[in-house]
PDB file of C-alpha atoms in Angstrom:
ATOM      1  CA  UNK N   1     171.109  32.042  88.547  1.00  0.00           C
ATOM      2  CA  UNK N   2     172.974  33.911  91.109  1.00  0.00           C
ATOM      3  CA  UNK N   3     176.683  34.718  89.386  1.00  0.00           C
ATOM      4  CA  UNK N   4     179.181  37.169  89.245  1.00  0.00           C
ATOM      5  CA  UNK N   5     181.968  37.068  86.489  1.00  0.00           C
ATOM      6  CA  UNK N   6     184.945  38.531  87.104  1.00  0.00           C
ATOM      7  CA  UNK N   7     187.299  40.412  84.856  1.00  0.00           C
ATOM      8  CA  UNK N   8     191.060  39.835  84.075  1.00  0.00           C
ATOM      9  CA  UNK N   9     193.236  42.847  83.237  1.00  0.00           C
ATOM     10  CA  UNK N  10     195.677  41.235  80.261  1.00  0.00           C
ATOM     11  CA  UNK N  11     197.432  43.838  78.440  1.00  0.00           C
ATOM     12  CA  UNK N  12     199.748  43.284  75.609  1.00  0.00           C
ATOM     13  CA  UNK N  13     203.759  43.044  75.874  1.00  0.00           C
ATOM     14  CA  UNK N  14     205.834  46.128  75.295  1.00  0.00           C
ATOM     15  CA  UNK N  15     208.859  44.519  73.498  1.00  0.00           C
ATOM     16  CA  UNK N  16     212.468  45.926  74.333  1.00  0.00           C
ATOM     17  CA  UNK N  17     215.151  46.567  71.690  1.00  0.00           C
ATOM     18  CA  UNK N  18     218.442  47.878  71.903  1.00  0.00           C
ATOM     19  CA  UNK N  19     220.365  50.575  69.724  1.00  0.00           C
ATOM     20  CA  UNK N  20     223.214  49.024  67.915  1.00  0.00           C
ATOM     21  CA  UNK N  21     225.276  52.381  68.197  1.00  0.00           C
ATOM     22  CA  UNK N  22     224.939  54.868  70.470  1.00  0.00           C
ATOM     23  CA  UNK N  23     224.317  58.730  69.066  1.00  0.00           C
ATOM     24  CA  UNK N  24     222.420  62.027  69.793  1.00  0.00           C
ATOM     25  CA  UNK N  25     220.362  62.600  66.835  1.00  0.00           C
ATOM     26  CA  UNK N  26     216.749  63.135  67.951  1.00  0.00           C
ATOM     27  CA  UNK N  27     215.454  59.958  66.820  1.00  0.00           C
ATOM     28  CA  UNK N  28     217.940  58.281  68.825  1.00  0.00           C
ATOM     29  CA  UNK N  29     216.771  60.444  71.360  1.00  0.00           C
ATOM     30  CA  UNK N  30     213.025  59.177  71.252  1.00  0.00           C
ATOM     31  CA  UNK N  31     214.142  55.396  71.101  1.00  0.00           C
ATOM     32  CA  UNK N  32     215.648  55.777  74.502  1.00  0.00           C
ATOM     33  CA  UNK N  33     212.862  57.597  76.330  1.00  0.00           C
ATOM     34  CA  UNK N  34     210.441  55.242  74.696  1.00  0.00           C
ATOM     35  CA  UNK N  35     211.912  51.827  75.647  1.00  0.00           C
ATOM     36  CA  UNK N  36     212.921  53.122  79.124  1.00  0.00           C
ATOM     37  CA  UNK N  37     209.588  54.355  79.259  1.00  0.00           C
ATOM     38  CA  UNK N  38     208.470  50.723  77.981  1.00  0.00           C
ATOM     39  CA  UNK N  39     210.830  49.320  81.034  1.00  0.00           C
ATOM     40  CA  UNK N  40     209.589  51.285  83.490  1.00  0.00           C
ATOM     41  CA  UNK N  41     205.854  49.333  82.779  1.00  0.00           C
ATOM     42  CA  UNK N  42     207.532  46.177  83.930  1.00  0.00           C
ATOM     43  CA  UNK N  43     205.739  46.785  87.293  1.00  0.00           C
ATOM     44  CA  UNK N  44     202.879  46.944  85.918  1.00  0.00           C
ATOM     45  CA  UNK N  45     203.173  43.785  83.897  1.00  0.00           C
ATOM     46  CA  UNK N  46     204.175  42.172  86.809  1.00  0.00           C
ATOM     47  CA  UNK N  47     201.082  43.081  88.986  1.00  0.00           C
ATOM     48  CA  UNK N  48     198.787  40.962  86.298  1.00  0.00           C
ATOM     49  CA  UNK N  49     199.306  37.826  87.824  1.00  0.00           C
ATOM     50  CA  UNK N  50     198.542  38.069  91.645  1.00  0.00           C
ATOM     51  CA  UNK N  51     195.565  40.403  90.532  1.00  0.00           C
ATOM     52  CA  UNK N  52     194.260  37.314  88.592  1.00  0.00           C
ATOM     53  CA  UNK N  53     194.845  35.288  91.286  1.00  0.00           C
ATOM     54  CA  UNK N  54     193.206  37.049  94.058  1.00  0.00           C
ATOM     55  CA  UNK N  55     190.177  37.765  92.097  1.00  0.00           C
ATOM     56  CA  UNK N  56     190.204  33.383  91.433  1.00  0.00           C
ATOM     57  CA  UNK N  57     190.564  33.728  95.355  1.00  0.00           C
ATOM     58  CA  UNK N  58     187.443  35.604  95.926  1.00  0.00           C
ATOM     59  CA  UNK N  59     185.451  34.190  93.142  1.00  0.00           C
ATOM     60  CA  UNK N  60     185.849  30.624  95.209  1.00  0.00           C
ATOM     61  CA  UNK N  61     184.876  32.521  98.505  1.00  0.00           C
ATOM     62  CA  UNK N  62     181.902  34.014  96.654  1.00  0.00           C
ATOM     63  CA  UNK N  63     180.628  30.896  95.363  1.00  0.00           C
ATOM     64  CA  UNK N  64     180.928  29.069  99.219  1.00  0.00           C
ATOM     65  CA  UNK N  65     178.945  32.152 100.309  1.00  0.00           C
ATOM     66  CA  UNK N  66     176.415  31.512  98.089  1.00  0.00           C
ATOM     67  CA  UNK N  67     175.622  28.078  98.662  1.00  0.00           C
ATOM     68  CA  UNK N  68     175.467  28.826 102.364  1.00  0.00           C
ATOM     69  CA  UNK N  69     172.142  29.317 104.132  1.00  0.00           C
ATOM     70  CA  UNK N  70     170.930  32.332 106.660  1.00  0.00           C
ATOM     71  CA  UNK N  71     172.046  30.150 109.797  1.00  0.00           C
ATOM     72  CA  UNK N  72     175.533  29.591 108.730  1.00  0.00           C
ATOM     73  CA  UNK N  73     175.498  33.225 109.070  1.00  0.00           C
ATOM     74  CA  UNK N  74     179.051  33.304 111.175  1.00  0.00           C
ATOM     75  CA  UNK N  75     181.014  31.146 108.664  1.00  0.00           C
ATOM     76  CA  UNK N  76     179.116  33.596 105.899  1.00  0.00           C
ATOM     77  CA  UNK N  77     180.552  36.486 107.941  1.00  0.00           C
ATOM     78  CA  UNK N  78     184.189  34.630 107.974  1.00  0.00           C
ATOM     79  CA  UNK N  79     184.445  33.825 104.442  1.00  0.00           C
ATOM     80  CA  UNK N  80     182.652  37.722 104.034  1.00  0.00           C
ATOM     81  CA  UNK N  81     185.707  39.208 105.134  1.00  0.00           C
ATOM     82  CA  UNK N  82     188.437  37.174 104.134  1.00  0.00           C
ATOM     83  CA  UNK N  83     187.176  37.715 100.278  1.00  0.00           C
ATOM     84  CA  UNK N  84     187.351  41.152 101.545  1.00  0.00           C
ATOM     85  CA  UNK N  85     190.472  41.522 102.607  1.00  0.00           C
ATOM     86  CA  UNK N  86     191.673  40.035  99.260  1.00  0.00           C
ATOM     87  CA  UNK N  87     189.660  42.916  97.273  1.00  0.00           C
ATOM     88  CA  UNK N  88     191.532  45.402  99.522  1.00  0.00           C
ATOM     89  CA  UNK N  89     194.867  43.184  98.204  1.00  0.00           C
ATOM     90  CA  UNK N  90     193.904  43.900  94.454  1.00  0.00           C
ATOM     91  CA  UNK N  91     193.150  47.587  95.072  1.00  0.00           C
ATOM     92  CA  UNK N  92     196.706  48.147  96.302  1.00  0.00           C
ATOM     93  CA  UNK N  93     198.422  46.244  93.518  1.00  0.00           C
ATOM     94  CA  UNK N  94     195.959  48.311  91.078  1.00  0.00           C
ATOM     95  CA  UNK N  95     197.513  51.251  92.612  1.00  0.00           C
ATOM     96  CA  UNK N  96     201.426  49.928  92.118  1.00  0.00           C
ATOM     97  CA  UNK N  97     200.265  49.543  88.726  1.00  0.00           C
ATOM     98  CA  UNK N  98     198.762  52.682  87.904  1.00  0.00           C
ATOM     99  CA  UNK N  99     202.087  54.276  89.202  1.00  0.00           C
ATOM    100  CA  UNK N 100     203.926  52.220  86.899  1.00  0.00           C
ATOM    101  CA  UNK N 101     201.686  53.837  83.761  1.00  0.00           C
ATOM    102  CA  UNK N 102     202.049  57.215  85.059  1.00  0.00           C
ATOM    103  CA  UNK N 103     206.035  57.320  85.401  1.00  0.00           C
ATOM    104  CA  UNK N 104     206.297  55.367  82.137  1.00  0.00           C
ATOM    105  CA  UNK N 105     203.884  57.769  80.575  1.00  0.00           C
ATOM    106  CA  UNK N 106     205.714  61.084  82.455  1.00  0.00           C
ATOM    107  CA  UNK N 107     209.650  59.168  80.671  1.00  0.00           C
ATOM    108  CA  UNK N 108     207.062  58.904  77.361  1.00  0.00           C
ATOM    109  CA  UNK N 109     206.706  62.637  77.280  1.00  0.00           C
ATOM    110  CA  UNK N 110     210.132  63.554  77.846  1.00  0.00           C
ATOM    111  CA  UNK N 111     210.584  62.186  74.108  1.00  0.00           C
ATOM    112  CA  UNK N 112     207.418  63.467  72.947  1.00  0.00           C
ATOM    113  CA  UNK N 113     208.891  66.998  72.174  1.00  0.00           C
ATOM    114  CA  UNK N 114     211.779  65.188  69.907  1.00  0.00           C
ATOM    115  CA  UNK N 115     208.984  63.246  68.059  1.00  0.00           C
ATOM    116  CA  UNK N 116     208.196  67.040  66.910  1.00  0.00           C
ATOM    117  CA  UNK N 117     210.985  67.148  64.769  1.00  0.00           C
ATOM    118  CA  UNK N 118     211.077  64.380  62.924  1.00  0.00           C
ATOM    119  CA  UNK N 119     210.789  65.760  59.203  1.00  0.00           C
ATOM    120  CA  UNK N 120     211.641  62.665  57.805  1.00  0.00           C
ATOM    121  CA  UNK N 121     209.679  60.379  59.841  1.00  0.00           C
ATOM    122  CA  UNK N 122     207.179  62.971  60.766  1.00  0.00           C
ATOM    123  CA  UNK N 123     204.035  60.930  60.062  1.00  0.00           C
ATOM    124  CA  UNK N 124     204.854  57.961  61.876  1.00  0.00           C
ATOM    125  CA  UNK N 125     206.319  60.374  64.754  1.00  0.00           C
ATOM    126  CA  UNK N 126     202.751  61.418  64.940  1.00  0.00           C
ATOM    127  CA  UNK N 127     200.499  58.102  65.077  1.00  0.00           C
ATOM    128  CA  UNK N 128     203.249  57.175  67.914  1.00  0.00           C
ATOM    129  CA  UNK N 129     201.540  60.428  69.644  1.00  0.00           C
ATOM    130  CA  UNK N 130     198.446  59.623  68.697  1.00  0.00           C
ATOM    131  CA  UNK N 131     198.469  56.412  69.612  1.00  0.00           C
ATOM    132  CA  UNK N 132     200.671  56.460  73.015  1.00  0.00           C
ATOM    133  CA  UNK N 133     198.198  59.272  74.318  1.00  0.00           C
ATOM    134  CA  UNK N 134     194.982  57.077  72.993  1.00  0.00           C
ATOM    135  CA  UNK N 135     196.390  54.712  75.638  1.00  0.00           C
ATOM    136  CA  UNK N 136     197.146  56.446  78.247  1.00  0.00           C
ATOM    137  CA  UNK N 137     193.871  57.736  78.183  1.00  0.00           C
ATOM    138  CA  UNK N 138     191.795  54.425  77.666  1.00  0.00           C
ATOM    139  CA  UNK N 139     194.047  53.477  81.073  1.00  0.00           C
ATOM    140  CA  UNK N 140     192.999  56.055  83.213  1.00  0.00           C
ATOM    141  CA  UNK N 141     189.095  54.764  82.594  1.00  0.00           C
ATOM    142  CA  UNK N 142     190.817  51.106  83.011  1.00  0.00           C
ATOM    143  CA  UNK N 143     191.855  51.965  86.253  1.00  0.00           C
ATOM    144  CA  UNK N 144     188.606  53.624  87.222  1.00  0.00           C
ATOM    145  CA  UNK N 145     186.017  51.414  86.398  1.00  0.00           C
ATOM    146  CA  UNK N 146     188.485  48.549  87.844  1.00  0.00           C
ATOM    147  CA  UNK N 147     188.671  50.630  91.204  1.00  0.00           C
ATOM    148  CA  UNK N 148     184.573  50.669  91.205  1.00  0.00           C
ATOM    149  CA  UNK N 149     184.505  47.262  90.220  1.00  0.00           C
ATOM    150  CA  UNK N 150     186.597  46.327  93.363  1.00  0.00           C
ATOM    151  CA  UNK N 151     184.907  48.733  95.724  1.00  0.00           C
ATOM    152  CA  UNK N 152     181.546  47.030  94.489  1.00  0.00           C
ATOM    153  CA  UNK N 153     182.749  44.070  95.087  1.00  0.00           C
ATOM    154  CA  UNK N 154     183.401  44.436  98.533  1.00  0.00           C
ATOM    155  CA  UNK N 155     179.850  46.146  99.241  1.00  0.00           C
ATOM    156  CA  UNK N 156     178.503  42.608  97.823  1.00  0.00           C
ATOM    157  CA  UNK N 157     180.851  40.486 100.268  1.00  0.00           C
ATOM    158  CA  UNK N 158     179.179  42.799 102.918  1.00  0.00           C
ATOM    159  CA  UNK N 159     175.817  42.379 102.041  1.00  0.00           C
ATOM    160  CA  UNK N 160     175.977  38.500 102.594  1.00  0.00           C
ATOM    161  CA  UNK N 161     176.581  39.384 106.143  1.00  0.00           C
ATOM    162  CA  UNK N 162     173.047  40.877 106.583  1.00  0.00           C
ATOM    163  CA  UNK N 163     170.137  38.726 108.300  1.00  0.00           C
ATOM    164  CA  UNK N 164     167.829  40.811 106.776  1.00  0.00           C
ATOM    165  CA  UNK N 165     168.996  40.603 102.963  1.00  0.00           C
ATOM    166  CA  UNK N 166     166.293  39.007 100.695  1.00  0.00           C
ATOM    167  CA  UNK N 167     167.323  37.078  97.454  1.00  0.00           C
ATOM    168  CA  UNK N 168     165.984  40.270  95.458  1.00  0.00           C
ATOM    169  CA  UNK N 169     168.174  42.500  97.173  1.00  0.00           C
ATOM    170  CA  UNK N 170     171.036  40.025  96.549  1.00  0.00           C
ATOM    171  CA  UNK N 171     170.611  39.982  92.916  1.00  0.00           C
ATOM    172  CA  UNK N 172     170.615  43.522  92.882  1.00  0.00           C
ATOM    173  CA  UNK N 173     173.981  43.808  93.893  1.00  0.00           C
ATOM    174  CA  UNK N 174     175.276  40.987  91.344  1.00  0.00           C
ATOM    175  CA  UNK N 175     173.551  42.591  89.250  1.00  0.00           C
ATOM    176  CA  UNK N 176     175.234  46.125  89.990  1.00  0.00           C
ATOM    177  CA  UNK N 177     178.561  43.954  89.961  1.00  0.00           C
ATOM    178  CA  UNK N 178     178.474  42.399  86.807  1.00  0.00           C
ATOM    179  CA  UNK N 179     177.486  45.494  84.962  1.00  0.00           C
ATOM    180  CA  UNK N 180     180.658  46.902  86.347  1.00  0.00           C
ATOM    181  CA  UNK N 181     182.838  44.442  85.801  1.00  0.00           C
ATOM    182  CA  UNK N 182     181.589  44.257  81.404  1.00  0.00           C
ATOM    183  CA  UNK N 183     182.550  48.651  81.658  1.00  0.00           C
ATOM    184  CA  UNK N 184     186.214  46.475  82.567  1.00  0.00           C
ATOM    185  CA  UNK N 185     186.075  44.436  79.734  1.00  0.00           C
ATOM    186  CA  UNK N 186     185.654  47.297  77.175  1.00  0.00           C
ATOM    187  CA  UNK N 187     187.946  49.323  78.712  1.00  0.00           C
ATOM    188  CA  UNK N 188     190.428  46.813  78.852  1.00  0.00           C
ATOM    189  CA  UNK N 189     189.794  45.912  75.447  1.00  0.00           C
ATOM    190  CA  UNK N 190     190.291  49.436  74.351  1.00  0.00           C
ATOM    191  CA  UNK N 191     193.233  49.812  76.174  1.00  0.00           C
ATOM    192  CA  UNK N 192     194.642  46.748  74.496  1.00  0.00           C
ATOM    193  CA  UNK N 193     193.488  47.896  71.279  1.00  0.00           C
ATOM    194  CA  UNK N 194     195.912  51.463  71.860  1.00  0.00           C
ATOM    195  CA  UNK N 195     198.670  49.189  73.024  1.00  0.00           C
ATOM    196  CA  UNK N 196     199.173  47.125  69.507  1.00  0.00           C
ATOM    197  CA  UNK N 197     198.501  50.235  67.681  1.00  0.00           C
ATOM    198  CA  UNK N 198     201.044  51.939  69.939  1.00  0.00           C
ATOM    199  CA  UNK N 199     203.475  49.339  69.550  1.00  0.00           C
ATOM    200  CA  UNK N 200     203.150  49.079  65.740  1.00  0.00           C
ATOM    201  CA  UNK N 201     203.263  52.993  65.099  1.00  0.00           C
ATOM    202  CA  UNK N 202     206.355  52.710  67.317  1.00  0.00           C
ATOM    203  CA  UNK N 203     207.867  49.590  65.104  1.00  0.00           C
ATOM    204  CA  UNK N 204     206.988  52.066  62.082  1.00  0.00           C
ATOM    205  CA  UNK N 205     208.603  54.696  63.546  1.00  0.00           C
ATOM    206  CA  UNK N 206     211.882  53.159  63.986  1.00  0.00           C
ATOM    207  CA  UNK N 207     212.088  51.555  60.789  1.00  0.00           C
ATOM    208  CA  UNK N 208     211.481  55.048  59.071  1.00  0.00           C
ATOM    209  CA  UNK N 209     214.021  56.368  61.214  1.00  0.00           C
ATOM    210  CA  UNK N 210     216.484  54.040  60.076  1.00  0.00           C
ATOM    211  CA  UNK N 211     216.985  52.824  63.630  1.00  0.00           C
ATOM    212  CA  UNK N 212     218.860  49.704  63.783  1.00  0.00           C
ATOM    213  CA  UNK N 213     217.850  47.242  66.255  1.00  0.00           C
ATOM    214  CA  UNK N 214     219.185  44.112  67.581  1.00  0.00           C
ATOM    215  CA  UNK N 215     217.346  41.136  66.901  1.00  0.00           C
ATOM    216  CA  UNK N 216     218.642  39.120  68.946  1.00  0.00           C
ATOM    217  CA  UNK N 217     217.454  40.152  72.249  1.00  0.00           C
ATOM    218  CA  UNK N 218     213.929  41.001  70.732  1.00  0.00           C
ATOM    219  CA  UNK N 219     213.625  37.551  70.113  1.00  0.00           C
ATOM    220  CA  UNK N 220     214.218  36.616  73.592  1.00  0.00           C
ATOM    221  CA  UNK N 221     211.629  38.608  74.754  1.00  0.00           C
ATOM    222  CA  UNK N 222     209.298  36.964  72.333  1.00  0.00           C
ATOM    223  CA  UNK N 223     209.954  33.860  73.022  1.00  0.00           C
ATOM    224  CA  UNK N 224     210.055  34.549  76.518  1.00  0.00           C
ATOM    225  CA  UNK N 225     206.586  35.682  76.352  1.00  0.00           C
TER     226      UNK N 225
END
C-alpha cells in the first residue's frame, strides 16, 4: 500500500523555578543562566503545535492525491502545491525553532564556565554538561534530518504532478520519504532522551547546591502542562 507516515517533533518540558533569595555565589550564578536559558526555548515549544498541524494538513492533501487518477491531473497539480506551500510553512517554523535552541544553548554556556567550579557539587555540575551538550548535539541531527524530511517531502508532492510517473517510480519516493521521516523518529527520540537526563542532572544539581526553589510556581507549570 501506497503510505507515508509522518513524524511529530514532541520534546519534553523544561520546568521553570525561581530562587527564593537573590545572591552571587556561582551556583546561583548557573541557576539563572540555566532557567533563562530554559525560557528562552519557549519559542521553540511553541512552534510544536502548528508544525503538527501543518504536517496533519499535508498528510490529508497527500492522501486526496493519491486516490486521484492521471486525468484529474489539474486538481492533482492544485492540491500538489498547496501541500507544498504548507511544507515550505513547516520549514520556516523549523527554522524559528532552531534559533530558539541556539540562543538558549549560547545563555547555557554563559553558565557553563561557573559549573567549573563547583567543588561541592562538582559531579552533578558535570552530568549537567554532559548532558546539556548530549542535547544540543542530538538537536542539531533533529533539525537536519527534519529539514531533509521536509525537502523530500515536497519533491514527492511534485512528482504527483508528472504525466509520465509510473506507480514504481511513485513508491520510490514514499519509499525515500518514509525512510527519512523513521532517521526523525530516532533522532527525536534521542533528543528527548538528553532532555530528561538534562533536566534531572539539572534537578540534582540544584539540590546538591542547596538551591532553594519555590514550589509553588513549579507546580503551576506542571499542572499547566
Amino acid at each position: 500500500m501506497l503510505n507515508k507516515k509522518n513524524a511529530l517533533i514532541v520534546t519534553a518540558c523544561v520546568f521553570i523555578g525561581i530562587l527564593s533569595a537573590c545572591g552571587s555565589t556561582s551556583a546561583e550564578k548557573v541557576y539563572t543562566h540555566l532557567e533563562e536559558a530554559a525560557s528562552m526555548e519557549n519559542e521553540f515549544e511553541a512552534q510544536q503545535e502548528p508544525i503538527m498541524e501543518l504536517e496533519q494538513q499535508e498528510q490529508e492533501l497527500y492522501e486526496e492525491m493519491l486516490s486521484l487518477g492521471i486525468e484529474e491531473l489539474e486538481q492533482i497539480e492544485s492540491l500538489s502545491e498547496e501541500a507544498t506551500g504548507y511544507a515550505k510553512e513547516r520549514k520556516e517554523l523549523l527554522e524559528t525553532e532552531k534559533e530558539s535552541i541556539e540562543a538558549a544553548f549560547e545563555e547555557y554556556k554563559r553558565g557553563e564556565e561557573q559549573l567549573d567550579n563547583m567543588e561541592d557539587a562538582n559531579e552533578e555540575a558535570e552530568a549537567v554538561k554532559e548532558a546539556m551538550n548530549n542535547r544540543y548535539e542530538a538537536y542539531q541531527d533533529l533539525y537536519e534530518s527534519y529539514k531533509t524530511a521536509i525537502e523530500k517531502d515536497i519533491i514527492l508532492y511534485e512528482a504527483f504532478t508528472k504525466e509520465e510517473l509510473t506507480i514504481d517510480d511513485l513508491q520510490a519516493e514514499i519509499d525515500e520519504v518514509n525512510e527519512q521521516y523513521s532517521m526523525v523518529v530516532e533522532n527525536r527520540d534521542q533528543f528527548n532522551k538528553y532532555t530528561d537526563e538534562y533536566n534531572e542532572a539539572k534537578d540534582a544539581f540544584y539540590e546538591k547546591s542547596d538551591l532553594e526553589i519555590k514550589g509553588e510556581e513549579s507546580e503551576d507549570v506542571e499542572e499547566s502542562d
